[in-house]
């Protein structure tokens, strides 16, 4: 891509610069030319953004009927991350993560998420399965998930014309399941599932947090 007046550079971008040979050092100092820097995380901006997200998630939002709504430790950082990602930078604070660091954190987060779910749900899963009606619940859950997933893929691809690679990521975002995104990335061998996932994941996550608390307040 040719650079324009409104071109925004991010850590990890690779540039080809046409200049005089005696200007190369000056260009490197101005633009940066450190392989190590594109793999490092700005701890200050990362920690500050995370702290703001946790603070927002703990703030009660009053709703009609005397009900307080909280975004929680998932919704708060997500909303703050969306805002900071839109801003890009504030003064000397760069809110974006280098691609390589982002990818590493994403892989570690996915492994930790799956490990956490397994260790917390393993005993409950076996207990439910061995008790009366457990197998029926498992089969019903599998059928519901399969039906909704297939309907989303068929309608999205055949009717709406969404590319299948993007659609698989979108499906993972609707389910708020990073494991689905990881599987989609492995199967498609490209980054298009990320496009669909990031498009719907924030809205789906915040909507689930809000609706769960609203339903709980209505039923109690």
Coordinates of C-alpha atoms in Angstrom, one line a residue:
X1 CA 0.0 0.0 0.0
X2 CA 1.2 3.5 -0.8
X3 CA 1.4 5.8 2.2
X4 CA -1.1 8.6 2.2
X5 CA -1.6 11.7 4.5
X6 CA -4.0 9.8 6.7
X7 CA -2.0 6.5 6.9
X8 CA -1.7 5.2 10.4
X9 CA 1.3 3.1 11.3
X10 CA 1.2 0.4 14.0
X11 CA 3.9 -1.6 15.7
X12 CA 5.0 -4.4 13.5
X13 CA 4.2 -2.8 10.2
X14 CA 6.9 -3.3 7.5
X15 CA 7.9 -0.3 5.5
X16 CA 9.8 0.2 2.3
X17 CA 11.3 3.7 2.3
X18 CA 12.9 5.4 -0.7
X19 CA 15.5 7.9 0.4
X20 CA 19.1 8.9 0.1
X21 CA 21.6 6.5 1.6
X22 CA 22.9 9.1 4.1
X23 CA 19.3 9.5 5.4
X24 CA 18.8 5.9 6.4
X25 CA 19.9 6.3 10.0
X26 CA 17.6 9.3 10.4
X27 CA 14.7 7.4 9.0
X28 CA 15.3 4.5 11.3
X29 CA 15.4 6.7 14.3
X30 CA 12.2 8.5 13.3
X31 CA 10.1 5.4 12.3
X32 CA 11.8 2.8 14.5
X33 CA 13.7 -0.3 13.4
X34 CA 13.8 -2.7 16.3
X35 CA 12.7 -6.3 15.9
X36 CA 12.5 -6.7 19.7
X37 CA 10.2 -3.7 20.1
X38 CA 7.5 -5.1 17.9
X39 CA 7.3 -8.2 20.2
X40 CA 7.2 -6.3 23.5
X41 CA 4.1 -5.1 25.4
X42 CA 3.8 -1.7 26.9
X43 CA 3.1 -2.8 30.4
X44 CA 2.0 0.7 31.5
X45 CA -0.7 1.2 28.9
X46 CA -1.8 -2.5 29.1
X47 CA -2.1 -2.4 32.9
X48 CA -3.8 1.0 32.8
X49 CA -6.4 -0.1 30.2
X50 CA -7.1 -3.3 32.2
X51 CA -7.5 -1.4 35.4
X52 CA -9.9 1.0 33.8
X53 CA -11.9 -2.0 32.4
X54 CA -12.1 -3.7 35.9
X55 CA -13.2 -0.4 37.4
X56 CA -15.9 0.1 34.8
X57 CA -17.1 -3.5 35.3
X58 CA -17.5 -3.0 39.1
X59 CA -19.5 0.3 38.7
X60 CA -23.3 -0.4 39.3
X61 CA -25.5 1.0 36.6
X62 CA -29.0 1.8 38.0
X63 CA -32.0 0.5 36.0
X64 CA -35.7 1.2 36.3
X65 CA -37.3 -0.8 39.1
X66 CA -34.4 -0.4 41.6
X67 CA -32.1 -2.9 39.8
X68 CA -28.4 -2.3 39.5
X69 CA -26.5 -3.7 36.4
X70 CA -22.8 -4.4 36.4
X71 CA -20.8 -5.3 33.3
X72 CA -18.5 -7.5 35.4
X73 CA -14.9 -8.5 34.9
X74 CA -15.6 -9.5 31.3
X75 CA -17.8 -6.8 30.0
X76 CA -15.9 -3.9 31.6
X77 CA -12.5 -4.6 30.1
X78 CA -14.2 -5.4 26.8
X79 CA -16.0 -2.0 26.6
X80 CA -12.9 -0.1 27.6
X81 CA -10.8 -2.1 25.1
X82 CA -13.2 -1.1 22.3
X83 CA -13.0 2.6 23.2
X84 CA -9.2 2.5 23.6
X85 CA -8.8 0.5 20.3
X86 CA -10.9 3.2 18.6
X87 CA -8.7 6.0 20.0
X88 CA -5.5 4.2 19.1
X89 CA -3.3 6.4 21.2
X90 CA -3.6 9.2 23.8
X91 CA -0.5 11.3 23.9
X92 CA 2.4 9.0 24.5
X93 CA 0.1 6.0 25.5
X94 CA -0.3 3.6 22.6
X95 CA -3.3 1.4 23.2
X96 CA -2.7 -1.1 20.5
X97 CA -0.7 -4.3 20.9
X98 CA 2.0 -5.5 18.4
X99 CA 0.7 -8.2 16.2
X100 CA 3.2 -10.9 17.4
X101 CA 2.5 -10.1 21.1
X102 CA -1.3 -10.0 20.4
X103 CA -1.1 -13.4 18.8
X104 CA 0.9 -14.9 21.7
X105 CA -1.4 -13.6 24.3
X106 CA -4.4 -14.8 22.3
X107 CA -3.0 -18.4 22.1
X108 CA -2.0 -18.4 25.8
X109 CA -5.5 -17.0 26.7
X110 CA -7.2 -19.7 24.7
X111 CA -5.2 -22.5 26.4
X112 CA -5.8 -21.0 29.8
X113 CA -9.5 -20.6 29.1
X114 CA -9.9 -24.2 28.0
X115 CA -7.9 -25.5 30.9
X116 CA -10.0 -23.4 33.4
X117 CA -13.3 -24.7 31.9
X118 CA -12.1 -28.2 32.0
X119 CA -10.8 -28.2 35.6
X120 CA -13.9 -26.4 36.9
X121 CA -16.5 -28.3 34.9
X122 CA -15.0 -31.8 34.8
X123 CA -16.5 -33.1 38.1
X124 CA -19.9 -31.5 37.5
X125 CA -20.0 -32.8 33.9
X126 CA -19.4 -36.4 35.0
X127 CA -21.8 -36.1 37.9
X128 CA -24.6 -34.8 35.7
X129 CA -23.9 -37.4 33.1
X130 CA -24.1 -40.3 35.5
X131 CA -27.2 -39.1 37.2
X132 CA -30.7 -39.6 35.9
X133 CA -31.5 -37.4 32.9
X134 CA -27.9 -36.4 32.4
X135 CA -27.5 -38.2 29.0
X136 CA -30.7 -36.6 27.8
X137 CA -29.5 -33.2 28.6
X138 CA -26.2 -33.8 26.9
X139 CA -28.0 -35.1 23.7
X140 CA -30.4 -32.2 23.8
X141 CA -27.7 -29.6 24.2
X142 CA -25.7 -31.2 21.3
X143 CA -28.7 -31.1 19.0
X144 CA -29.6 -27.5 19.8
X145 CA -26.0 -26.4 19.3
X146 CA -25.7 -28.3 16.0
X147 CA -29.0 -27.1 14.6
X148 CA -28.4 -23.5 15.4
X149 CA -24.8 -23.6 14.1
X150 CA -25.8 -25.3 10.8
X151 CA -28.7 -22.9 10.3
X152 CA -26.4 -19.9 10.8
X153 CA -23.8 -21.3 8.4
X154 CA -26.3 -22.2 5.7
X155 CA -28.3 -19.0 5.9
X156 CA -25.3 -16.8 6.2
X157 CA -23.4 -18.4 3.2
X158 CA -26.3 -19.3 0.9
X159 CA -28.7 -16.4 1.6
X160 CA -26.6 -13.5 2.7
X161 CA -23.5 -14.4 0.7
X162 CA -21.0 -14.2 3.6
X163 CA -17.7 -16.0 2.9
X164 CA -17.5 -19.2 4.9
X165 CA -14.2 -18.2 6.5
X166 CA -15.7 -15.1 7.9
X167 CA -18.9 -16.9 8.8
X168 CA -17.1 -19.5 10.9
X169 CA -15.5 -16.7 13.0
X170 CA -18.9 -15.0 13.2
X171 CA -20.4 -18.2 14.6
X172 CA -17.8 -18.3 17.3
X173 CA -18.4 -14.7 18.2
X174 CA -22.2 -15.3 18.5
X175 CA -21.5 -18.2 20.8
X176 CA -18.7 -16.1 22.6
X177 CA -16.5 -19.2 22.3
X178 CA -12.8 -18.6 21.5
X179 CA -12.4 -22.3 21.1
X180 CA -14.6 -22.1 17.9
X181 CA -12.4 -19.3 16.6
X182 CA -9.2 -21.3 17.2
X183 CA -10.7 -24.2 15.3
X184 CA -11.8 -22.0 12.5
X185 CA -8.4 -20.4 12.2
X186 CA -6.7 -23.8 12.1
X187 CA -9.1 -25.1 9.4
X188 CA -9.2 -22.0 7.1
X189 CA -5.4 -21.3 7.3
X190 CA -6.1 -17.5 7.2
X191 CA -7.1 -14.6 9.4
X192 CA -10.6 -14.1 7.9
X193 CA -12.4 -15.8 10.9
X194 CA -11.0 -13.0 13.1
X195 CA -13.0 -10.5 11.0
X196 CA -16.3 -12.2 11.7
X197 CA -15.4 -13.0 15.3
X198 CA -14.4 -9.4 16.3
X199 CA -17.5 -8.0 14.5
X200 CA -20.1 -9.7 16.7
X201 CA -18.2 -10.8 19.8
X202 CA -18.3 -7.5 21.8
X203 CA -22.0 -7.1 21.2
X204 CA -22.8 -10.7 22.0
X205 CA -20.8 -10.7 25.2
X206 CA -22.3 -7.4 26.5
X207 CA -25.8 -8.5 25.5
X208 CA -25.4 -11.8 27.4
X209 CA -24.2 -10.1 30.5
X210 CA -27.0 -7.6 30.5
X211 CA -29.8 -10.0 29.5
X212 CA -28.7 -12.5 32.2
X213 CA -29.0 -9.9 34.9
X214 CA -32.2 -8.5 33.6
X215 CA -33.8 -12.0 33.4
X216 CA -32.6 -12.8 36.9
X217 CA -34.1 -9.5 38.3
X218 CA -37.4 -10.3 36.5
X219 CA -37.6 -13.8 37.9
X220 CA -36.7 -13.0 41.5

